[in-house]
PDB file of C-alpha atoms in Angstrom:
ATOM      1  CA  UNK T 259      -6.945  -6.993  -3.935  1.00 47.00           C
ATOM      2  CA  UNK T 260      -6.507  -3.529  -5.516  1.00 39.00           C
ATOM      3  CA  UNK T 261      -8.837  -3.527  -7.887  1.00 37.00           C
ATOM      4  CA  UNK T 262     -10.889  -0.013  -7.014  1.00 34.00           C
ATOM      5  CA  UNK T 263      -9.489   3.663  -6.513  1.00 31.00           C
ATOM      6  CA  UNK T 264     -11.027   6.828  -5.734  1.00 30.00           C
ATOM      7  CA  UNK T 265     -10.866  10.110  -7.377  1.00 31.00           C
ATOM      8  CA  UNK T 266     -11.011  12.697  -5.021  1.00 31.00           C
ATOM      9  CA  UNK T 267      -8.552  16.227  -4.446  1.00 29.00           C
ATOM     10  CA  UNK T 268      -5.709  16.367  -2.060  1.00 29.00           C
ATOM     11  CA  UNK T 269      -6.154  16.815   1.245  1.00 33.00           C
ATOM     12  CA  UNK T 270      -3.765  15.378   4.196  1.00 34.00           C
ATOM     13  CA  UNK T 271      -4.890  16.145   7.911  1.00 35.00           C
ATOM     14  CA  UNK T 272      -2.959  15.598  10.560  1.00 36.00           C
ATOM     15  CA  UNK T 273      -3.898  13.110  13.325  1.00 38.00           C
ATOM     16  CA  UNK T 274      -3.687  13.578  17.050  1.00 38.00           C
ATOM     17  CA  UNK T 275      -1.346  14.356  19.383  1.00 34.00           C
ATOM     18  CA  UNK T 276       0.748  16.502  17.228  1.00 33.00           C
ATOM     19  CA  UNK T 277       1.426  13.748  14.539  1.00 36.00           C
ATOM     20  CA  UNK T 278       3.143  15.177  11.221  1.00 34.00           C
ATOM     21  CA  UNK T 279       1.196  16.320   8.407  1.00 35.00           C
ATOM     22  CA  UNK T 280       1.602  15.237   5.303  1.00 37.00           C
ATOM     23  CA  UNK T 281       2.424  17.589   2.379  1.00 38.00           C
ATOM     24  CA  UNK T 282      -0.765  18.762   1.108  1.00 36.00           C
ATOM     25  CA  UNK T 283       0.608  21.578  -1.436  1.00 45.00           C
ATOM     26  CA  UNK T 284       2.204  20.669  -4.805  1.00 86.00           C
ATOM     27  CA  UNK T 285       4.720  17.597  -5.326  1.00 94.00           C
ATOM     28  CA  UNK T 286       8.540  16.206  -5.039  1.00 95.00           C
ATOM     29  CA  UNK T 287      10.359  16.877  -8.300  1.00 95.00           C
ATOM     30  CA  UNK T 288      11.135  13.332  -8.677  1.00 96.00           C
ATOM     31  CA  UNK T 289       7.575  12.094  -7.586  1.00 97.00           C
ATOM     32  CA  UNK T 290       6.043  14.478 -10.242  1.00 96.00           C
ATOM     33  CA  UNK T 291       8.231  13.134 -12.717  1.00 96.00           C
ATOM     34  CA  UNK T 292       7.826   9.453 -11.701  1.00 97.00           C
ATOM     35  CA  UNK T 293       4.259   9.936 -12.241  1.00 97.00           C
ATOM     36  CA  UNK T 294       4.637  11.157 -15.316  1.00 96.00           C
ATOM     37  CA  UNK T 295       7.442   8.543 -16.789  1.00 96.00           C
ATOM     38  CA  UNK T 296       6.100   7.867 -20.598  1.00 95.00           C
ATOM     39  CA  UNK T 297       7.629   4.652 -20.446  1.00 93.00           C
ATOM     40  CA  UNK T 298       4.145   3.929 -17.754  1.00 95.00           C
ATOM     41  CA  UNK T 299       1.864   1.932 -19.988  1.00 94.00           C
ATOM     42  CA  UNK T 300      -1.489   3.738 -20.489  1.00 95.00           C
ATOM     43  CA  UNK T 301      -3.529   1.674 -18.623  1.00 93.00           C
ATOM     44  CA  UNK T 302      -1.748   2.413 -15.637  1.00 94.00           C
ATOM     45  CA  UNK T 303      -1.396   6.220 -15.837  1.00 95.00           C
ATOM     46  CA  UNK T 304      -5.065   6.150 -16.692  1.00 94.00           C
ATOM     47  CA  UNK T 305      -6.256   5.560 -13.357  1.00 93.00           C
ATOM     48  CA  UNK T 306      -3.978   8.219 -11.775  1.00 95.00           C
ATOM     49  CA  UNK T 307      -7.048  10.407 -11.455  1.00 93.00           C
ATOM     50  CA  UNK T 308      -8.650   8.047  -9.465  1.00 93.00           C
ATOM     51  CA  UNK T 309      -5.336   6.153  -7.444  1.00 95.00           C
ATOM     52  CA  UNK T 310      -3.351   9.591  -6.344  1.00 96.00           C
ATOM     53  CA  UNK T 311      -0.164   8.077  -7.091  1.00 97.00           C
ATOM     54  CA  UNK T 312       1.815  11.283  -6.257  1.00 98.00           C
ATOM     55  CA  UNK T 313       0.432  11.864  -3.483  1.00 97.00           C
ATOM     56  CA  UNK T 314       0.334   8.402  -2.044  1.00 98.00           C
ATOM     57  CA  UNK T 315       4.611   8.347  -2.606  1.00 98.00           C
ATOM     58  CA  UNK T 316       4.763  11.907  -1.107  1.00 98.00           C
ATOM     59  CA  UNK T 317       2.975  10.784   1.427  1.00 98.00           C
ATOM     60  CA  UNK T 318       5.030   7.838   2.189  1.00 98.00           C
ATOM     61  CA  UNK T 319       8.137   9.996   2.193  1.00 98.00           C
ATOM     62  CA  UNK T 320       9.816   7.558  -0.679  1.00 98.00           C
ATOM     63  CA  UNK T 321      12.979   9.554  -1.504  1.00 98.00           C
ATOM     64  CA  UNK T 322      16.120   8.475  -4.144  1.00 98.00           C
ATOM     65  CA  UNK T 323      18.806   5.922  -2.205  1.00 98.00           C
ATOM     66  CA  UNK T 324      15.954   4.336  -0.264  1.00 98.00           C
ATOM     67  CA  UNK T 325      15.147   0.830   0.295  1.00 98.00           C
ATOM     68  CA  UNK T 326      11.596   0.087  -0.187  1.00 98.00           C
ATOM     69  CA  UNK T 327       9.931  -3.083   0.636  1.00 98.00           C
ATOM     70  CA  UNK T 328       6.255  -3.613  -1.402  1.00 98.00           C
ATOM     71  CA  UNK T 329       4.190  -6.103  -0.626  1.00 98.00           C
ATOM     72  CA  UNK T 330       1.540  -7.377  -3.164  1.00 98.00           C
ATOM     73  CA  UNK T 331       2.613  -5.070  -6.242  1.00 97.00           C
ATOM     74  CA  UNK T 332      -0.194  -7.133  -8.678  1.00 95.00           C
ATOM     75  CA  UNK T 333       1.196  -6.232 -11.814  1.00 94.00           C
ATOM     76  CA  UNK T 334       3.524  -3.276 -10.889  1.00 96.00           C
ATOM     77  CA  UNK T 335       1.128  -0.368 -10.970  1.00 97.00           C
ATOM     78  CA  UNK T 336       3.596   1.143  -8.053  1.00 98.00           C
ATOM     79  CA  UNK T 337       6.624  -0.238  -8.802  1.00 98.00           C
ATOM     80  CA  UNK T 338       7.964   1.651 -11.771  1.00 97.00           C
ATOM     81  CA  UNK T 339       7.113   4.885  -9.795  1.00 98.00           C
ATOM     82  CA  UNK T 340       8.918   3.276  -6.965  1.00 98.00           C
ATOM     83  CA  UNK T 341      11.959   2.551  -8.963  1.00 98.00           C
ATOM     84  CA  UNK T 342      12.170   5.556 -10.720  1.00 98.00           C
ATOM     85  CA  UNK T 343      12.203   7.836  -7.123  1.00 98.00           C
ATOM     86  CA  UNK T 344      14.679   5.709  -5.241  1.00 98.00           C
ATOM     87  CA  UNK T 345      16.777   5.644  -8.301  1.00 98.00           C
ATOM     88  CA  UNK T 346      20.232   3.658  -8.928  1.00 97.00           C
ATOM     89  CA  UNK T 347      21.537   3.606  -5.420  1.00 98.00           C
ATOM     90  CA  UNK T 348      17.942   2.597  -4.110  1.00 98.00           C
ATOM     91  CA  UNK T 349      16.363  -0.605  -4.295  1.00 98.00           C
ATOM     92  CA  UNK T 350      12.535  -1.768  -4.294  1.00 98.00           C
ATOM     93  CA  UNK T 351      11.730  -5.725  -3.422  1.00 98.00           C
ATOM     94  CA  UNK T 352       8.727  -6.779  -4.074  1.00 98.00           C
ATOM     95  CA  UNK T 353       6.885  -9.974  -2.709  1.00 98.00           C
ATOM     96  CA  UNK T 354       3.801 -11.571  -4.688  1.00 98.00           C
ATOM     97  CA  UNK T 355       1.362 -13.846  -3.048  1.00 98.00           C
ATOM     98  CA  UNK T 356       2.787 -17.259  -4.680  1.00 97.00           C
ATOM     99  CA  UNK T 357      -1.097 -17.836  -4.852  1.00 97.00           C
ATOM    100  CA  UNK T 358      -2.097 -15.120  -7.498  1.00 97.00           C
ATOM    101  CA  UNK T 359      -0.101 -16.593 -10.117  1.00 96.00           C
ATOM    102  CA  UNK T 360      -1.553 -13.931 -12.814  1.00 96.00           C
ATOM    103  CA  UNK T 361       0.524 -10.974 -10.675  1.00 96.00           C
ATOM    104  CA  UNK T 362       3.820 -12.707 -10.291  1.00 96.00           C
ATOM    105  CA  UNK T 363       3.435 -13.232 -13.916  1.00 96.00           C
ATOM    106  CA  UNK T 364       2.441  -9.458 -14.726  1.00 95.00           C
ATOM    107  CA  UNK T 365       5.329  -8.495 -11.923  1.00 95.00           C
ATOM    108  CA  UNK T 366       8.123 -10.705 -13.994  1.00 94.00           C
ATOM    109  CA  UNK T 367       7.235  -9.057 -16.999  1.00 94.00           C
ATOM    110  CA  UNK T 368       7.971  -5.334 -15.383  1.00 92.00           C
ATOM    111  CA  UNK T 369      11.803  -6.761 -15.362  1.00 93.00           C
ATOM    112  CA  UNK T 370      11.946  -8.327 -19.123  1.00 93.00           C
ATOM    113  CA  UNK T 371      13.717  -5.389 -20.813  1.00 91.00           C
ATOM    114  CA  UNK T 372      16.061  -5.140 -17.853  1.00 92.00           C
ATOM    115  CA  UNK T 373      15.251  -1.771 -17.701  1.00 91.00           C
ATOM    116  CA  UNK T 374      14.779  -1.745 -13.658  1.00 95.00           C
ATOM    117  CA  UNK T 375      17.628  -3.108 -12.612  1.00 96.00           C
ATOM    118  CA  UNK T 376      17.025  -1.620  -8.899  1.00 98.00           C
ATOM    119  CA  UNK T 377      13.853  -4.004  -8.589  1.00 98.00           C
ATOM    120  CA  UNK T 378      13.603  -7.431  -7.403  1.00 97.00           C
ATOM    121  CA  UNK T 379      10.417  -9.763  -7.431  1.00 97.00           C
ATOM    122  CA  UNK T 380       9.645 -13.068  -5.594  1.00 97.00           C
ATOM    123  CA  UNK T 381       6.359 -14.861  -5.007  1.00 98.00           C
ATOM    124  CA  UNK T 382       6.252 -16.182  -1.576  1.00 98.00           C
ATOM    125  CA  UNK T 383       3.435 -17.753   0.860  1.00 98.00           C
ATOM    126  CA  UNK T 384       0.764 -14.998   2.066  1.00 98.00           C
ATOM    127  CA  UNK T 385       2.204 -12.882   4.617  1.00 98.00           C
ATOM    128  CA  UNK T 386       5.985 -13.557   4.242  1.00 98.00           C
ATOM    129  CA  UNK T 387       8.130 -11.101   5.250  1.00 98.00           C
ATOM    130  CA  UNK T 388      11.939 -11.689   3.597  1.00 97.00           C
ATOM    131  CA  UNK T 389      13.910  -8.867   2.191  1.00 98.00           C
ATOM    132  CA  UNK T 390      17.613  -9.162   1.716  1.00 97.00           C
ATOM    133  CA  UNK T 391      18.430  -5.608   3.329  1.00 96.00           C
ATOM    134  CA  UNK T 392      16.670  -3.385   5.891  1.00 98.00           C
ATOM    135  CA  UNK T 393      13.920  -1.460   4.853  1.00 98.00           C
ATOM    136  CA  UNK T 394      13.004   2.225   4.679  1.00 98.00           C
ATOM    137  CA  UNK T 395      10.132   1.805   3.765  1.00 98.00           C
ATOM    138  CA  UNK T 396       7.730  -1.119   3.735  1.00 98.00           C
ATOM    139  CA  UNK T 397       4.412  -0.543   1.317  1.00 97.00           C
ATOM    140  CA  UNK T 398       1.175  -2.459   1.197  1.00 98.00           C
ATOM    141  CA  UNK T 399      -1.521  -0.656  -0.582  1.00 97.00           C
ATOM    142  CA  UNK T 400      -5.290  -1.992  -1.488  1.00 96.00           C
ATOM    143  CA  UNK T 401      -4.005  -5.380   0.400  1.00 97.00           C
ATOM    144  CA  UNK T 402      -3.650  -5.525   4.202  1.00 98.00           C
ATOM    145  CA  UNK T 403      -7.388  -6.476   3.973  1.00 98.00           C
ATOM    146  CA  UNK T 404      -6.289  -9.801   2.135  1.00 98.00           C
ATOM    147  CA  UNK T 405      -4.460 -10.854   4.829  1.00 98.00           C
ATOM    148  CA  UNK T 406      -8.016 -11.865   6.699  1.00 98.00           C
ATOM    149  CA  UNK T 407      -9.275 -13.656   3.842  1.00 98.00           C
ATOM    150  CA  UNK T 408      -8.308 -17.528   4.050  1.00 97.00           C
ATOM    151  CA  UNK T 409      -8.845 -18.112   0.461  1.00 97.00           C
ATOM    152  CA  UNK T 410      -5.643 -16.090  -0.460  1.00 98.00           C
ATOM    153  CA  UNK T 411      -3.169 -18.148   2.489  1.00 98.00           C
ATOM    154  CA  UNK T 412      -3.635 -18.196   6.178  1.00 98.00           C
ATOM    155  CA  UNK T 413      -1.853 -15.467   7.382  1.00 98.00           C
ATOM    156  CA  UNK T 414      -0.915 -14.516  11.230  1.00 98.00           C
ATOM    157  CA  UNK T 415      -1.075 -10.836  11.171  1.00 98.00           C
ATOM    158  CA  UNK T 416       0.110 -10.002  14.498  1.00 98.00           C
ATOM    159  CA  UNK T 417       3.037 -11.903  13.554  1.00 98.00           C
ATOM    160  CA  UNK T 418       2.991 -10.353  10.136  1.00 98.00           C
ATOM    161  CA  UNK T 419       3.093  -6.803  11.595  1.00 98.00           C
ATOM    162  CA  UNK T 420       6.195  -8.164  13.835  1.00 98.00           C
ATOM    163  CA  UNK T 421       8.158  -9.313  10.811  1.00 98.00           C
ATOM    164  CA  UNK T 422       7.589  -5.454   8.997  1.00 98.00           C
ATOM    165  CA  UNK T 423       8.676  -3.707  12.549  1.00 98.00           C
ATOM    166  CA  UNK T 424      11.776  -6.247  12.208  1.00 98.00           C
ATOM    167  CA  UNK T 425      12.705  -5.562   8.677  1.00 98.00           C
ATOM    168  CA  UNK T 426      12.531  -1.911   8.606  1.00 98.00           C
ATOM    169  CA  UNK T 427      15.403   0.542  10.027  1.00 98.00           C
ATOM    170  CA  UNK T 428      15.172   2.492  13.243  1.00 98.00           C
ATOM    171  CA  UNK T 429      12.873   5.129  11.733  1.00 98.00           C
ATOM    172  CA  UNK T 430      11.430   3.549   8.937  1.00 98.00           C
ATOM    173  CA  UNK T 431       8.004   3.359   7.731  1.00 98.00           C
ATOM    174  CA  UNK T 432       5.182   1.444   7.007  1.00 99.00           C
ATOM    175  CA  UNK T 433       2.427   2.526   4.942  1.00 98.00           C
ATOM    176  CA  UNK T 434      -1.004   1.466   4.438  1.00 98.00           C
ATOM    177  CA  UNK T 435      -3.563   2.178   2.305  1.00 98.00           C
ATOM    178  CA  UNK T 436      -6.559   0.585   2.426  1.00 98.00           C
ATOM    179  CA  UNK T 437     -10.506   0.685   1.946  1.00 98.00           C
ATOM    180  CA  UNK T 438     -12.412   1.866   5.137  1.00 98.00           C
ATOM    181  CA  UNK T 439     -15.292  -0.540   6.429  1.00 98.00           C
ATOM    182  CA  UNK T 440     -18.031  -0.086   9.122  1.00 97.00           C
ATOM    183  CA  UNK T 441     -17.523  -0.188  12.261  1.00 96.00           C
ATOM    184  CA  UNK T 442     -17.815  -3.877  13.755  1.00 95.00           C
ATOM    185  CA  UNK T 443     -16.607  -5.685  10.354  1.00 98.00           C
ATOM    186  CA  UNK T 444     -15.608  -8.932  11.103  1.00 98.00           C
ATOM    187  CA  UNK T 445     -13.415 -11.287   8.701  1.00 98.00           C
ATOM    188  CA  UNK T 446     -16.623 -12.614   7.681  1.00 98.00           C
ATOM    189  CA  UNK T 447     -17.503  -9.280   6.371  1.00 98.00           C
ATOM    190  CA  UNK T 448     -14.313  -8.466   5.390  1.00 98.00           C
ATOM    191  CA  UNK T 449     -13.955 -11.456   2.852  1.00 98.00           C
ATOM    192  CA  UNK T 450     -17.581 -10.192   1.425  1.00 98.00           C
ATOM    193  CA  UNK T 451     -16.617  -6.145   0.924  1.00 98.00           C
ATOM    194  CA  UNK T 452     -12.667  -6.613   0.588  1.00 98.00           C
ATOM    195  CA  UNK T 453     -12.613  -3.639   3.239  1.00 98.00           C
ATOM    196  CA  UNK T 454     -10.839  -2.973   6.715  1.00 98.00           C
ATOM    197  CA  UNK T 455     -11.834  -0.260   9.244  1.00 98.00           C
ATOM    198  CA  UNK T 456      -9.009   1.988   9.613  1.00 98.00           C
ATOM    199  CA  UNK T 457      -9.033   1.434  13.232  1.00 98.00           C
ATOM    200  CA  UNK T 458      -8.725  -2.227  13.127  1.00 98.00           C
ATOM    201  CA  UNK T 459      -5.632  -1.354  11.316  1.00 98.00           C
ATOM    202  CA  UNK T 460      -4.318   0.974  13.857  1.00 98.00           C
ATOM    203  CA  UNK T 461      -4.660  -1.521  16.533  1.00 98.00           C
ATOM    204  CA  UNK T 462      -2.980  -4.148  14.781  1.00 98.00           C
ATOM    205  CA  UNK T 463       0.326  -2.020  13.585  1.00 98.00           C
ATOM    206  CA  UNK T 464       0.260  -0.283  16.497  1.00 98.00           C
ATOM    207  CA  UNK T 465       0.762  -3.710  18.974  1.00 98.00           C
ATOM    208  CA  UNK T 466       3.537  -4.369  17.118  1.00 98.00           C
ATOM    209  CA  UNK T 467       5.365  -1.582  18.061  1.00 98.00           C
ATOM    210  CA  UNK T 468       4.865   0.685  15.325  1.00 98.00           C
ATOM    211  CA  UNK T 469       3.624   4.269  16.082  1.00 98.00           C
ATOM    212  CA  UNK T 470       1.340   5.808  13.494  1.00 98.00           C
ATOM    213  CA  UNK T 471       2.652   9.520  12.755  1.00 98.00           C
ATOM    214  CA  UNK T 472       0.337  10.718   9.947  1.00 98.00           C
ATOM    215  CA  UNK T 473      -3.115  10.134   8.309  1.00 98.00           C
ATOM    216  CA  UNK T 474      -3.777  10.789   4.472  1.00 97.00           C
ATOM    217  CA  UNK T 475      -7.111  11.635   3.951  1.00 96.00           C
ATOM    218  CA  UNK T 476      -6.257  12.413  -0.281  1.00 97.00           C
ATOM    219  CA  UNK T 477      -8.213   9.404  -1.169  1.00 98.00           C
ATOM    220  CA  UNK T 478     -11.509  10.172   1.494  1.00 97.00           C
ATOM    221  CA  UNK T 479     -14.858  10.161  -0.436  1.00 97.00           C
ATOM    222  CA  UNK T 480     -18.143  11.182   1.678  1.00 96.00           C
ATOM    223  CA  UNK T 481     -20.015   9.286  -1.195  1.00 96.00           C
ATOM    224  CA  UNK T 482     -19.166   6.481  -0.153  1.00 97.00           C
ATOM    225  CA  UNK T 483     -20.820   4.433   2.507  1.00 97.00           C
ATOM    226  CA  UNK T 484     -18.510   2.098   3.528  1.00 98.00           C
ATOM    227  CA  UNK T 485     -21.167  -1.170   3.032  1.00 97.00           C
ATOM    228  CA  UNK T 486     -21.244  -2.313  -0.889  1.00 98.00           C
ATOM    229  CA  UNK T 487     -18.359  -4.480  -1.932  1.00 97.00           C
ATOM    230  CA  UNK T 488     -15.491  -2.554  -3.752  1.00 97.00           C
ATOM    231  CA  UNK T 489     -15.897  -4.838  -6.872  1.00 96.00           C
ATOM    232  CA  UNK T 490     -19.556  -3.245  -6.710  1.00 97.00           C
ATOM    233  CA  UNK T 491     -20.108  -1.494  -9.832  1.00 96.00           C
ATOM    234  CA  UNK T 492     -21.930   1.319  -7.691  1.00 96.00           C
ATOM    235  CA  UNK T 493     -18.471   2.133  -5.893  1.00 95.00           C
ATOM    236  CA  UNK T 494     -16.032   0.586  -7.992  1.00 93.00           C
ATOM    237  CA  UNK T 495     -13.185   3.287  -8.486  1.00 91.00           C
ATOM    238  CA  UNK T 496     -14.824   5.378  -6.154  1.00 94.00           C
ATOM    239  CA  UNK T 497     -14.520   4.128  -2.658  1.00 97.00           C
ATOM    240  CA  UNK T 498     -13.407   6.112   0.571  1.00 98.00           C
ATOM    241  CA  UNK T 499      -9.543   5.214   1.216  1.00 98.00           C
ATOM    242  CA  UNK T 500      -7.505   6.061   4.068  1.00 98.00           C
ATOM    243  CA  UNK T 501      -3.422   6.180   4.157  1.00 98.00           C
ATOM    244  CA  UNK T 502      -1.289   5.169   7.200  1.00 98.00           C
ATOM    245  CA  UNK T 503       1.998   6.544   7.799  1.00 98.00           C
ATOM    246  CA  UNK T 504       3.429   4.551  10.461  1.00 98.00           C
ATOM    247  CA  UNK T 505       6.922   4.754  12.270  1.00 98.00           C
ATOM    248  CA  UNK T 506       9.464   2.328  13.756  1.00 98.00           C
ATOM    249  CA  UNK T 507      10.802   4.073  16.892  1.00 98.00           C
ATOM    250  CA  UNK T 508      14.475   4.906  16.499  1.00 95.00           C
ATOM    251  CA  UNK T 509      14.700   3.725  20.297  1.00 82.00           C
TER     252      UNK T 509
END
């Protein structure tokens, strides 16, 4: 789960074949000021340092009117930034593993005040995929990794992947973020380091139709190593990240 976040500077690359770059130099007006909402309790804007939250929605492309469809939101660290960008004519729905019961609790709470009227929360079995419009965008961050660990829910990811290429718009995206593993980790070793390779990832989204169009590389640390868990006190908050822009073909 997301539990560890990097501090690093900003720096997007783009990957081959002439896919898009993200935007490396200064931030949306609406993404700056999403970020820096008061209403954001302090132990959430206190990681910003480390979790890049403006640059992770700039990087995403999350723009006001949008539809956005976040997986996993544990507590809502994303989802007040995600409702304040897409705004009153936008809409975020968020899905909870019906399994971490803390979340869904924390995520419920977000909409007590009814403040964020443009949000919607369910908990659901691991690796549902049910939104009541298409999507623009569709968000999993610090979680795809879960989706190999039994303990959490079975979860088919192949079929997983299908059912985000289904829900999203000609042309939408799906992002991932996630913590980079050595090459050769197996679900074994993911379920011990609560890490992914990046490639693995690509291979996955990729067979299901999705082409990736940018890497972030805001949240790369060298420091890191890629083998001590990402609970591990030694890495904890400091772990190398990678961000996945990928694209449902408009044909």
């Amino acid at each position: 789960m997301r539990k560890a976040f990097v501090a690093m500077a900003l720096s997007v690359v783009a990957v081959p074949l002439g896919m898009a770059v993200a935007q490396s130099a200064g931030l949306p007006q609406n993404i700056a000021a999403a970020v820096a909402d008061p209403s954001r309790p302090a132990s959430d804007s206190s990681t910003d340092a480390n979790r890049k939250p403006g640059e992770t929605l700039a990087f995403a492309g999350v723009k006001p009117g949008m539809v956005v469809g976040e997986f996993y939101p544990g507590g809502g660290y994303f989802t007040r930034m995600l409702s304040d960008v897409v705004g009153p004519k936008g809409h975020v729905y968020a899905i909870e593993n019906s399994r971490w019961h803390s979340s869904f609790v924390a995520d419920q709470a977000l909409l007590a005040d009814g403040k964020m009227s443009n949000v919607s929360v369910e908990a659901a079995a691991f690796g549902t995929v049910r939104f009541a419009q298409p999507l623009d965008i569709a968000w999993v961050t610090q979680n795809y990794h879960d989706l190999k660990i039994a303990q959490y829910g079975v979860v088919d990811t192949a079929a997983f992947n299908r059912g985000v290429f289904n829900a999203l718009k000609p042309g939408g995206v799906f992002m991932v973020l996630d913590h980079e593993a050595p090459a050769g980790t197996d679900v074994a070793a993911i379920t011990k380091l609560h890490r992914i390779e990046k490639a693995q990832v690509i291979r996955e989204v990729t067979a299901a139709g999705f082409k990736l169009q940018a890497e972030g590389t805001f949240l790369h640390r060298d420091s890191d190593d890629h083998t001590l868990p990402i609970f591990d006190k030694k890495v904890q908050g400091q772990t190398d990240q990678y961000a996945l822009r990928f694209v449902k073909p408009r044909r």
